[in-house]
Amino acid sequence: MSFIINPFRFGGIAYPSSPTTLSFTGSNQNYVVPAGVNRLRVKAWAAASGFYGGVGHGGGFATGEIEVTAGETIVVVVGGGGTVAGTPSPATYGGGGAGSTSSGGSAGSGRSAVMRSGADLVTAGGSGGVNSSGTKSSGAGGASTGQAGDAGSSTGGGGGTQSAGGAGGGTATDGSAQTGGAAGGIYSGGGGGGYFGGGGGGNNRAGGGGGSGFIGGAISDGTEDLTAALTAGTTGASGGTSGGAGDADYTAGIGLSPASLGSGANGEVLIY
């Protein structure tokens, strides 16, 4: 069951008659609200960070409902897994920040989200990119605040919050709305995409920060505790596993970080 922010109202609510699953394409996708429908339930799984010697994280998870108008177009972002190819590892679709410009280091992973007029309504936060140290971790994405990346030999990227991107370590770039910061120096990871992205990892062997999750654009009747709602509706990644791996609609392998050299798995969005 998806998390419903306000008490369920029986009269006049119409959901789609069949679910739609949107997979990674590397570009924005349009969902046209079917005739007669005025409410969408959303489950979003963000992409995972890669493995580059350092320890990556799975993608975050978010679930909520949005009020819609029949015929309107909702834009869907399905995040791409953090890349490890190239120097730098290029930025990933969904706002994952690029890895170090020289030597090893992986990009942050992309957020998954549904949007209206460019603004995120429901967001699953992506995880930060890893450094090339075998014992250091990236920052996990998701939850109301992304996790900071491990420092390594420099400063790890800060996690994104509900109001600001995570601070970049050293010469790395700060995170910003929807976008993780680029890594600085060598062997460091980029920040994860999110409602606000994580900061890039610092100058030497530092992990990128995770991006934040968000359900503030979902429905609210003004009486509920929105802080509690946000905590219940967004889930951070745990280790290499997706934050939403335990959900009944989870597709095996989505948002999973590998245990050996390679890019992270992409995200997914379910609308029903």
PDB file of C-alpha atoms in Angstrom:
ATOM      1  CA  MET A   1       0.000   0.000   0.000  1.00  0.00           C
ATOM      2  CA  SER A   2       1.234   3.499  -0.739  1.00  0.00           C
ATOM      3  CA  PHE A   3       1.464   6.077   2.009  1.00  0.00           C
ATOM      4  CA  ILE A   4      -1.516   8.455   1.950  1.00  0.00           C
ATOM      5  CA  ILE A   5      -0.717  11.823   3.483  1.00  0.00           C
ATOM      6  CA  ASN A   6      -4.229  12.909   4.395  1.00  0.00           C
ATOM      7  CA  PRO A   7      -7.125  10.755   5.589  1.00  0.00           C
ATOM      8  CA  PHE A   8      -8.753   8.861   2.741  1.00  0.00           C
ATOM      9  CA  ARG A   9     -11.729  10.677   1.318  1.00  0.00           C
ATOM     10  CA  PHE A  10     -14.226   8.359  -0.362  1.00  0.00           C
ATOM     11  CA  GLY A  11     -16.358  10.747  -2.383  1.00  0.00           C
ATOM     12  CA  GLY A  12     -15.278  11.814  -5.845  1.00  0.00           C
ATOM     13  CA  ILE A  13     -11.863  10.099  -5.913  1.00  0.00           C
ATOM     14  CA  ALA A  14     -10.935   8.303  -9.137  1.00  0.00           C
ATOM     15  CA  TYR A  15      -7.642   6.469  -9.708  1.00  0.00           C
ATOM     16  CA  PRO A  16      -6.379   5.001 -13.006  1.00  0.00           C
ATOM     17  CA  SER A  17      -7.962   1.673 -13.925  1.00  0.00           C
ATOM     18  CA  SER A  18      -4.557   0.085 -14.566  1.00  0.00           C
ATOM     19  CA  PRO A  19      -1.000   0.746 -13.311  1.00  0.00           C
ATOM     20  CA  THR A  20       1.787   2.244 -15.419  1.00  0.00           C
ATOM     21  CA  THR A  21       5.434   1.357 -14.796  1.00  0.00           C
ATOM     22  CA  LEU A  22       8.046   3.725 -16.178  1.00  0.00           C
ATOM     23  CA  SER A  23      11.618   2.494 -16.598  1.00  0.00           C
ATOM     24  CA  PHE A  24      14.857   4.359 -17.286  1.00  0.00           C
ATOM     25  CA  THR A  25      15.188   5.985 -20.727  1.00  0.00           C
ATOM     26  CA  GLY A  26      17.708   8.749 -20.022  1.00  0.00           C
ATOM     27  CA  SER A  27      15.212  11.536 -20.705  1.00  0.00           C
ATOM     28  CA  ASN A  28      11.994  13.001 -19.307  1.00  0.00           C
ATOM     29  CA  GLN A  29       8.843  10.967 -19.894  1.00  0.00           C
ATOM     30  CA  ASN A  30       5.274  12.235 -20.122  1.00  0.00           C
ATOM     31  CA  TYR A  31       2.310  10.648 -18.365  1.00  0.00           C
ATOM     32  CA  VAL A  32      -1.074  11.900 -19.548  1.00  0.00           C
ATOM     33  CA  VAL A  33      -3.736  11.601 -16.858  1.00  0.00           C
ATOM     34  CA  PRO A  34      -6.560   9.372 -18.157  1.00  0.00           C
ATOM     35  CA  ALA A  35     -10.104  10.642 -18.609  1.00  0.00           C
ATOM     36  CA  GLY A  36     -12.118  10.729 -15.383  1.00  0.00           C
ATOM     37  CA  VAL A  37      -9.039  10.410 -13.127  1.00  0.00           C
ATOM     38  CA  ASN A  38      -8.348  13.015 -10.417  1.00  0.00           C
ATOM     39  CA  ARG A  39      -5.859  11.217  -8.138  1.00  0.00           C
ATOM     40  CA  LEU A  40      -2.587   9.379  -8.788  1.00  0.00           C
ATOM     41  CA  ARG A  41      -0.714   7.142  -6.398  1.00  0.00           C
ATOM     42  CA  VAL A  42       3.030   7.203  -6.946  1.00  0.00           C
ATOM     43  CA  LYS A  43       5.889   4.944  -5.926  1.00  0.00           C
ATOM     44  CA  ALA A  44       9.370   6.072  -6.939  1.00  0.00           C
ATOM     45  CA  TRP A  45      12.651   4.178  -6.633  1.00  0.00           C
ATOM     46  CA  ALA A  46      15.826   6.199  -7.226  1.00  0.00           C
ATOM     47  CA  ALA A  47      18.900   4.815  -8.942  1.00  0.00           C
ATOM     48  CA  ALA A  48      21.924   3.410  -7.089  1.00  0.00           C
ATOM     49  CA  SER A  49      25.528   4.539  -6.913  1.00  0.00           C
ATOM     50  CA  GLY A  50      28.206   2.467  -8.611  1.00  0.00           C
ATOM     51  CA  PHE A  51      31.156   0.517  -7.221  1.00  0.00           C
ATOM     52  CA  TYR A  52      34.676   1.839  -7.730  1.00  0.00           C
ATOM     53  CA  GLY A  53      36.482   0.176  -4.858  1.00  0.00           C
ATOM     54  CA  GLY A  54      34.540   2.272  -2.340  1.00  0.00           C
ATOM     55  CA  VAL A  55      31.188   1.156  -0.969  1.00  0.00           C
ATOM     56  CA  GLY A  56      28.084   2.363  -2.815  1.00  0.00           C
ATOM     57  CA  HIS A  57      24.452   2.636  -1.739  1.00  0.00           C
ATOM     58  CA  GLY A  58      21.145   1.674  -3.263  1.00  0.00           C
ATOM     59  CA  GLY A  59      18.632   4.313  -4.282  1.00  0.00           C
ATOM     60  CA  GLY A  60      16.088   5.945  -1.985  1.00  0.00           C
ATOM     61  CA  PHE A  61      12.321   5.366  -2.130  1.00  0.00           C
ATOM     62  CA  ALA A  62       9.298   7.679  -1.915  1.00  0.00           C
ATOM     63  CA  THR A  63       5.554   7.128  -2.053  1.00  0.00           C
ATOM     64  CA  GLY A  64       2.585   9.475  -1.966  1.00  0.00           C
ATOM     65  CA  GLU A  65      -0.492  10.681  -3.814  1.00  0.00           C
ATOM     66  CA  ILE A  66      -1.065  13.730  -5.980  1.00  0.00           C
ATOM     67  CA  GLU A  67      -4.235  15.463  -7.067  1.00  0.00           C
ATOM     68  CA  VAL A  68      -4.463  15.818 -10.843  1.00  0.00           C
ATOM     69  CA  THR A  69      -6.777  16.927 -13.633  1.00  0.00           C
ATOM     70  CA  ALA A  70      -7.856  14.540 -16.381  1.00  0.00           C
ATOM     71  CA  GLY A  71      -5.865  15.202 -19.550  1.00  0.00           C
ATOM     72  CA  GLU A  72      -2.984  17.052 -17.894  1.00  0.00           C
ATOM     73  CA  THR A  73       0.580  15.904 -18.507  1.00  0.00           C
ATOM     74  CA  ILE A  74       2.766  14.896 -15.586  1.00  0.00           C
ATOM     75  CA  VAL A  75       6.515  14.719 -16.248  1.00  0.00           C
ATOM     76  CA  VAL A  76       8.287  11.637 -14.894  1.00  0.00           C
ATOM     77  CA  VAL A  77      12.016  11.346 -14.167  1.00  0.00           C
ATOM     78  CA  VAL A  78      13.468   7.838 -13.771  1.00  0.00           C
ATOM     79  CA  GLY A  79      17.015   8.179 -12.478  1.00  0.00           C
ATOM     80  CA  GLY A  80      20.122   6.611 -13.995  1.00  0.00           C
ATOM     81  CA  GLY A  81      22.649   4.598 -12.014  1.00  0.00           C
ATOM     82  CA  GLY A  82      25.895   6.258 -10.954  1.00  0.00           C
ATOM     83  CA  THR A  83      28.503   5.735 -13.669  1.00  0.00           C
ATOM     84  CA  VAL A  84      32.113   4.647 -13.226  1.00  0.00           C
ATOM     85  CA  ALA A  85      33.239   4.942 -16.845  1.00  0.00           C
ATOM     86  CA  GLY A  86      35.578   7.705 -17.943  1.00  0.00           C
ATOM     87  CA  THR A  87      37.558  10.439 -16.242  1.00  0.00           C
ATOM     88  CA  PRO A  88      35.495  12.102 -15.102  1.00  0.00           C
ATOM     89  CA  SER A  89      32.633   9.673 -14.665  1.00  0.00           C
ATOM     90  CA  PRO A  90      29.930  11.760 -16.381  1.00  0.00           C
ATOM     91  CA  ALA A  91      26.903  13.201 -14.614  1.00  0.00           C
ATOM     92  CA  THR A  92      23.897  10.889 -14.633  1.00  0.00           C
ATOM     93  CA  TYR A  93      20.330  11.554 -15.721  1.00  0.00           C
ATOM     94  CA  GLY A  94      18.179  12.552 -12.762  1.00  0.00           C
ATOM     95  CA  GLY A  95      20.716  14.962 -11.308  1.00  0.00           C
ATOM     96  CA  GLY A  96      23.642  12.750 -10.296  1.00  0.00           C
ATOM     97  CA  GLY A  97      26.830  14.830 -10.083  1.00  0.00           C
ATOM     98  CA  ALA A  98      29.967  13.926 -12.044  1.00  0.00           C
ATOM     99  CA  GLY A  99      32.863  12.066 -10.446  1.00  0.00           C
ATOM    100  CA  SER A 100      36.421  13.371 -10.157  1.00  0.00           C
ATOM    101  CA  THR A 101      37.916  15.062 -13.203  1.00  0.00           C
ATOM    102  CA  SER A 102      41.119  13.043 -12.854  1.00  0.00           C
ATOM    103  CA  SER A 103      41.761   9.454 -11.761  1.00  0.00           C
ATOM    104  CA  GLY A 104      39.010   7.234 -10.307  1.00  0.00           C
ATOM    105  CA  GLY A 105      35.739   8.189  -8.682  1.00  0.00           C
ATOM    106  CA  SER A 106      32.117   7.570  -9.643  1.00  0.00           C
ATOM    107  CA  ALA A 107      29.170   9.829 -10.396  1.00  0.00           C
ATOM    108  CA  GLY A 108      26.242  10.214  -8.045  1.00  0.00           C
ATOM    109  CA  SER A 109      23.017   8.420  -8.959  1.00  0.00           C
ATOM    110  CA  GLY A 110      19.891  10.077 -10.323  1.00  0.00           C
ATOM    111  CA  ARG A 111      16.703  10.842  -8.443  1.00  0.00           C
ATOM    112  CA  SER A 112      13.337   9.491  -9.576  1.00  0.00           C
ATOM    113  CA  ALA A 113      10.431  11.933  -9.442  1.00  0.00           C
ATOM    114  CA  VAL A 114       7.086  13.094 -10.759  1.00  0.00           C
ATOM    115  CA  MET A 115       6.924  16.771 -11.679  1.00  0.00           C
ATOM    116  CA  ARG A 116       4.472  19.514 -12.583  1.00  0.00           C
ATOM    117  CA  SER A 117       5.683  22.732 -14.225  1.00  0.00           C
ATOM    118  CA  GLY A 118       9.292  21.845 -13.436  1.00  0.00           C
ATOM    119  CA  ALA A 119       8.680  21.324  -9.704  1.00  0.00           C
ATOM    120  CA  ASP A 120       9.055  17.945  -7.999  1.00  0.00           C
ATOM    121  CA  LEU A 121       5.877  16.619  -6.356  1.00  0.00           C
ATOM    122  CA  VAL A 122       7.230  13.255  -5.170  1.00  0.00           C
ATOM    123  CA  THR A 123      10.978  12.546  -5.181  1.00  0.00           C
ATOM    124  CA  ALA A 124      13.147   9.543  -4.328  1.00  0.00           C
ATOM    125  CA  GLY A 125      16.694  10.709  -3.560  1.00  0.00           C
ATOM    126  CA  GLY A 126      19.735   9.268  -5.326  1.00  0.00           C
ATOM    127  CA  SER A 127      22.921   8.182  -3.546  1.00  0.00           C
ATOM    128  CA  GLY A 128      26.291   9.884  -3.758  1.00  0.00           C
ATOM    129  CA  GLY A 129      29.106   8.538  -5.889  1.00  0.00           C
ATOM    130  CA  VAL A 130      31.890   6.483  -4.337  1.00  0.00           C
ATOM    131  CA  ASN A 131      35.577   7.167  -4.062  1.00  0.00           C
ATOM    132  CA  SER A 132      38.186   4.589  -5.008  1.00  0.00           C
ATOM    133  CA  SER A 133      39.073   3.618  -1.430  1.00  0.00           C
ATOM    134  CA  GLY A 134      37.897   0.129  -0.549  1.00  0.00           C
ATOM    135  CA  THR A 135      36.735   1.056   2.945  1.00  0.00           C
ATOM    136  CA  LYS A 136      34.966   4.368   2.369  1.00  0.00           C
ATOM    137  CA  SER A 137      31.300   4.850   1.581  1.00  0.00           C
ATOM    138  CA  SER A 138      29.181   7.211  -0.451  1.00  0.00           C
ATOM    139  CA  GLY A 139      26.256   9.000   1.197  1.00  0.00           C
ATOM    140  CA  ALA A 140      22.943   7.146   0.969  1.00  0.00           C
ATOM    141  CA  GLY A 141      20.091   8.927  -0.792  1.00  0.00           C
ATOM    142  CA  GLY A 142      16.490   9.286   0.284  1.00  0.00           C
ATOM    143  CA  ALA A 143      14.721  10.092   3.556  1.00  0.00           C
ATOM    144  CA  SER A 144      14.081  13.743   4.375  1.00  0.00           C
ATOM    145  CA  THR A 145      17.839  14.417   4.479  1.00  0.00           C
ATOM    146  CA  GLY A 146      20.484  12.622   2.431  1.00  0.00           C
ATOM    147  CA  GLN A 147      23.445  11.053   4.179  1.00  0.00           C
ATOM    148  CA  ALA A 148      26.880  12.686   4.061  1.00  0.00           C
ATOM    149  CA  GLY A 149      29.656  10.899   2.170  1.00  0.00           C
ATOM    150  CA  ASP A 150      32.673   9.461   3.986  1.00  0.00           C
ATOM    151  CA  ALA A 151      35.621  11.807   4.256  1.00  0.00           C
ATOM    152  CA  GLY A 152      38.416   9.542   3.007  1.00  0.00           C
ATOM    153  CA  SER A 153      41.531  11.741   2.803  1.00  0.00           C
ATOM    154  CA  SER A 154      39.423  14.889   2.339  1.00  0.00           C
ATOM    155  CA  THR A 155      35.890  16.133   3.155  1.00  0.00           C
ATOM    156  CA  GLY A 156      32.868  14.109   2.099  1.00  0.00           C
ATOM    157  CA  GLY A 157      29.927  15.766   0.380  1.00  0.00           C
ATOM    158  CA  GLY A 158      27.019  16.818   2.615  1.00  0.00           C
ATOM    159  CA  GLY A 159      23.531  15.392   2.219  1.00  0.00           C
ATOM    160  CA  GLY A 160      20.716  17.350   0.596  1.00  0.00           C
ATOM    161  CA  THR A 161      17.905  18.607   2.845  1.00  0.00           C
ATOM    162  CA  GLN A 162      14.368  19.934   2.340  1.00  0.00           C
ATOM    163  CA  SER A 163      15.653  23.443   1.703  1.00  0.00           C
ATOM    164  CA  ALA A 164      19.243  23.283   0.433  1.00  0.00           C
ATOM    165  CA  GLY A 165      21.788  21.182  -1.393  1.00  0.00           C
ATOM    166  CA  GLY A 166      24.577  19.466   0.506  1.00  0.00           C
ATOM    167  CA  ALA A 167      27.892  21.295   0.830  1.00  0.00           C
ATOM    168  CA  GLY A 168      30.670  20.155  -1.460  1.00  0.00           C
ATOM    169  CA  GLY A 169      33.889  19.023   0.173  1.00  0.00           C
ATOM    170  CA  GLY A 170      37.063  20.969  -0.610  1.00  0.00           C
ATOM    171  CA  THR A 171      36.985  22.137  -4.223  1.00  0.00           C
ATOM    172  CA  ALA A 172      33.855  20.073  -5.023  1.00  0.00           C
ATOM    173  CA  THR A 173      30.574  21.682  -6.060  1.00  0.00           C
ATOM    174  CA  ASP A 174      27.629  22.121  -3.694  1.00  0.00           C
ATOM    175  CA  GLY A 175      24.391  20.313  -4.428  1.00  0.00           C
ATOM    176  CA  SER A 176      21.395  22.327  -5.634  1.00  0.00           C
ATOM    177  CA  ALA A 177      17.715  21.861  -6.399  1.00  0.00           C
ATOM    178  CA  GLN A 178      17.291  18.436  -8.076  1.00  0.00           C
ATOM    179  CA  THR A 179      21.031  18.155  -8.802  1.00  0.00           C
ATOM    180  CA  GLY A 180      24.070  16.723  -7.032  1.00  0.00           C
ATOM    181  CA  GLY A 181      27.381  18.555  -6.987  1.00  0.00           C
ATOM    182  CA  ALA A 182      30.420  17.500  -9.008  1.00  0.00           C
ATOM    183  CA  ALA A 183      33.357  15.893  -7.205  1.00  0.00           C
ATOM    184  CA  GLY A 184      36.616  17.741  -6.661  1.00  0.00           C
ATOM    185  CA  GLY A 185      40.253  16.654  -6.991  1.00  0.00           C
ATOM    186  CA  ILE A 186      40.980  12.949  -7.507  1.00  0.00           C
ATOM    187  CA  TYR A 187      39.341   9.615  -6.638  1.00  0.00           C
ATOM    188  CA  SER A 188      36.111  11.220  -5.337  1.00  0.00           C
ATOM    189  CA  GLY A 189      32.392  10.761  -5.993  1.00  0.00           C
ATOM    190  CA  GLY A 190      29.704  13.178  -7.170  1.00  0.00           C
ATOM    191  CA  GLY A 191      26.583  14.046  -5.184  1.00  0.00           C
ATOM    192  CA  GLY A 192      23.299  12.199  -5.653  1.00  0.00           C
ATOM    193  CA  GLY A 193      20.306  13.853  -7.287  1.00  0.00           C
ATOM    194  CA  GLY A 194      17.298  14.600  -5.073  1.00  0.00           C
ATOM    195  CA  TYR A 195      14.732  17.191  -4.106  1.00  0.00           C
ATOM    196  CA  PHE A 196      17.968  18.901  -3.188  1.00  0.00           C
ATOM    197  CA  GLY A 197      21.126  17.124  -4.333  1.00  0.00           C
ATOM    198  CA  GLY A 198      24.083  16.052  -2.239  1.00  0.00           C
ATOM    199  CA  GLY A 199      27.414  17.819  -2.370  1.00  0.00           C
ATOM    200  CA  GLY A 200      30.345  16.415  -4.321  1.00  0.00           C
ATOM    201  CA  GLY A 201      33.115  14.579  -2.499  1.00  0.00           C
ATOM    202  CA  GLY A 202      36.258  16.577  -1.702  1.00  0.00           C
ATOM    203  CA  ASN A 203      39.735  16.655  -3.110  1.00  0.00           C
ATOM    204  CA  ASN A 204      40.990  13.138  -2.401  1.00  0.00           C
ATOM    205  CA  ARG A 205      39.095   9.844  -1.934  1.00  0.00           C
ATOM    206  CA  ALA A 206      35.873  11.382  -0.565  1.00  0.00           C
ATOM    207  CA  GLY A 207      32.332  10.117  -1.108  1.00  0.00           C
ATOM    208  CA  GLY A 208      29.534  12.246  -2.531  1.00  0.00           C
ATOM    209  CA  GLY A 209      26.518  13.153  -0.377  1.00  0.00           C
ATOM    210  CA  GLY A 210      23.071  11.664  -0.936  1.00  0.00           C
ATOM    211  CA  GLY A 211      20.106  13.607  -2.290  1.00  0.00           C
ATOM    212  CA  SER A 212      16.971  14.180  -0.217  1.00  0.00           C
ATOM    213  CA  GLY A 213      13.559  12.605  -0.775  1.00  0.00           C
ATOM    214  CA  PHE A 214      10.375  14.670  -0.925  1.00  0.00           C
ATOM    215  CA  ILE A 215       6.595  14.276  -0.781  1.00  0.00           C
ATOM    216  CA  GLY A 216       5.701  17.886  -0.027  1.00  0.00           C
ATOM    217  CA  GLY A 217       3.907  18.199  -3.356  1.00  0.00           C
ATOM    218  CA  ALA A 218       1.563  15.369  -2.436  1.00  0.00           C
ATOM    219  CA  ILE A 219      -1.925  15.980  -1.074  1.00  0.00           C
ATOM    220  CA  SER A 220      -2.498  17.524   2.318  1.00  0.00           C
ATOM    221  CA  ASP A 221      -5.651  18.667   4.089  1.00  0.00           C
ATOM    222  CA  GLY A 222      -3.718  20.876   6.520  1.00  0.00           C
ATOM    223  CA  THR A 223      -4.395  18.802   9.649  1.00  0.00           C
ATOM    224  CA  GLU A 224      -1.729  16.119   9.586  1.00  0.00           C
ATOM    225  CA  ASP A 225       1.809  16.233  10.931  1.00  0.00           C
ATOM    226  CA  LEU A 226       3.755  16.813   7.720  1.00  0.00           C
ATOM    227  CA  THR A 227       7.093  16.102   9.403  1.00  0.00           C
ATOM    228  CA  ALA A 228       5.852  12.648  10.354  1.00  0.00           C
ATOM    229  CA  ALA A 229       4.308  12.238   6.901  1.00  0.00           C
ATOM    230  CA  LEU A 230       7.613  13.016   5.193  1.00  0.00           C
ATOM    231  CA  THR A 231       9.451  10.513   7.370  1.00  0.00           C
ATOM    232  CA  ALA A 232       6.885   7.799   6.619  1.00  0.00           C
ATOM    233  CA  GLY A 233       6.688   8.577   2.904  1.00  0.00           C
ATOM    234  CA  THR A 234      10.420   8.660   2.107  1.00  0.00           C
ATOM    235  CA  THR A 235      12.920   5.906   2.843  1.00  0.00           C
ATOM    236  CA  GLY A 236      16.695   6.122   2.640  1.00  0.00           C
ATOM    237  CA  ALA A 237      18.808   3.427   1.083  1.00  0.00           C
ATOM    238  CA  SER A 238      20.301   0.761   3.347  1.00  0.00           C
ATOM    239  CA  GLY A 239      23.684  -0.499   2.215  1.00  0.00           C
ATOM    240  CA  GLY A 240      23.646  -1.558  -1.422  1.00  0.00           C
ATOM    241  CA  THR A 241      19.911  -2.296  -1.359  1.00  0.00           C
ATOM    242  CA  SER A 242      17.138   0.058  -2.491  1.00  0.00           C
ATOM    243  CA  GLY A 243      15.263   1.866   0.261  1.00  0.00           C
ATOM    244  CA  GLY A 244      12.077   0.438  -1.251  1.00  0.00           C
ATOM    245  CA  ALA A 245      13.257  -3.145  -1.692  1.00  0.00           C
ATOM    246  CA  GLY A 246      10.672  -4.374   0.818  1.00  0.00           C
ATOM    247  CA  ASP A 247       7.709  -2.790  -0.979  1.00  0.00           C
ATOM    248  CA  ALA A 248       5.194  -5.205  -2.508  1.00  0.00           C
ATOM    249  CA  ASP A 249       5.602  -3.603  -5.954  1.00  0.00           C
ATOM    250  CA  TYR A 250       9.411  -3.583  -5.997  1.00  0.00           C
ATOM    251  CA  THR A 251      11.017  -4.963  -9.163  1.00  0.00           C
ATOM    252  CA  ALA A 252      14.052  -7.115  -8.344  1.00  0.00           C
ATOM    253  CA  GLY A 253      17.350  -5.381  -9.096  1.00  0.00           C
ATOM    254  CA  ILE A 254      16.015  -1.821  -9.286  1.00  0.00           C
ATOM    255  CA  GLY A 255      18.135   0.754  -7.428  1.00  0.00           C
ATOM    256  CA  LEU A 256      20.753  -1.843  -6.461  1.00  0.00           C
ATOM    257  CA  SER A 257      24.437  -0.979  -6.015  1.00  0.00           C
ATOM    258  CA  PRO A 258      26.859  -3.636  -7.360  1.00  0.00           C
ATOM    259  CA  ALA A 259      29.369  -5.512  -5.230  1.00  0.00           C
ATOM    260  CA  SER A 260      32.109  -5.267  -7.870  1.00  0.00           C
ATOM    261  CA  LEU A 261      33.319  -2.663 -10.371  1.00  0.00           C
ATOM    262  CA  GLY A 262      30.411  -1.244 -12.319  1.00  0.00           C
ATOM    263  CA  SER A 263      27.650   1.341 -12.543  1.00  0.00           C
ATOM    264  CA  GLY A 264      24.641   1.327 -10.238  1.00  0.00           C
ATOM    265  CA  ALA A 265      21.220   0.029 -11.284  1.00  0.00           C
ATOM    266  CA  ASN A 266      18.646   2.461 -12.637  1.00  0.00           C
ATOM    267  CA  GLY A 267      15.460   3.536 -10.861  1.00  0.00           C
ATOM    268  CA  GLU A 268      11.766   3.036 -11.602  1.00  0.00           C
ATOM    269  CA  VAL A 269       8.439   4.853 -11.127  1.00  0.00           C
ATOM    270  CA  LEU A 270       5.020   3.257 -10.668  1.00  0.00           C
ATOM    271  CA  ILE A 271       1.819   5.271 -11.185  1.00  0.00           C
ATOM    272  CA  TYR A 272      -1.481   3.598 -10.283  1.00  0.00           C
TER     273      TYR A 272
END
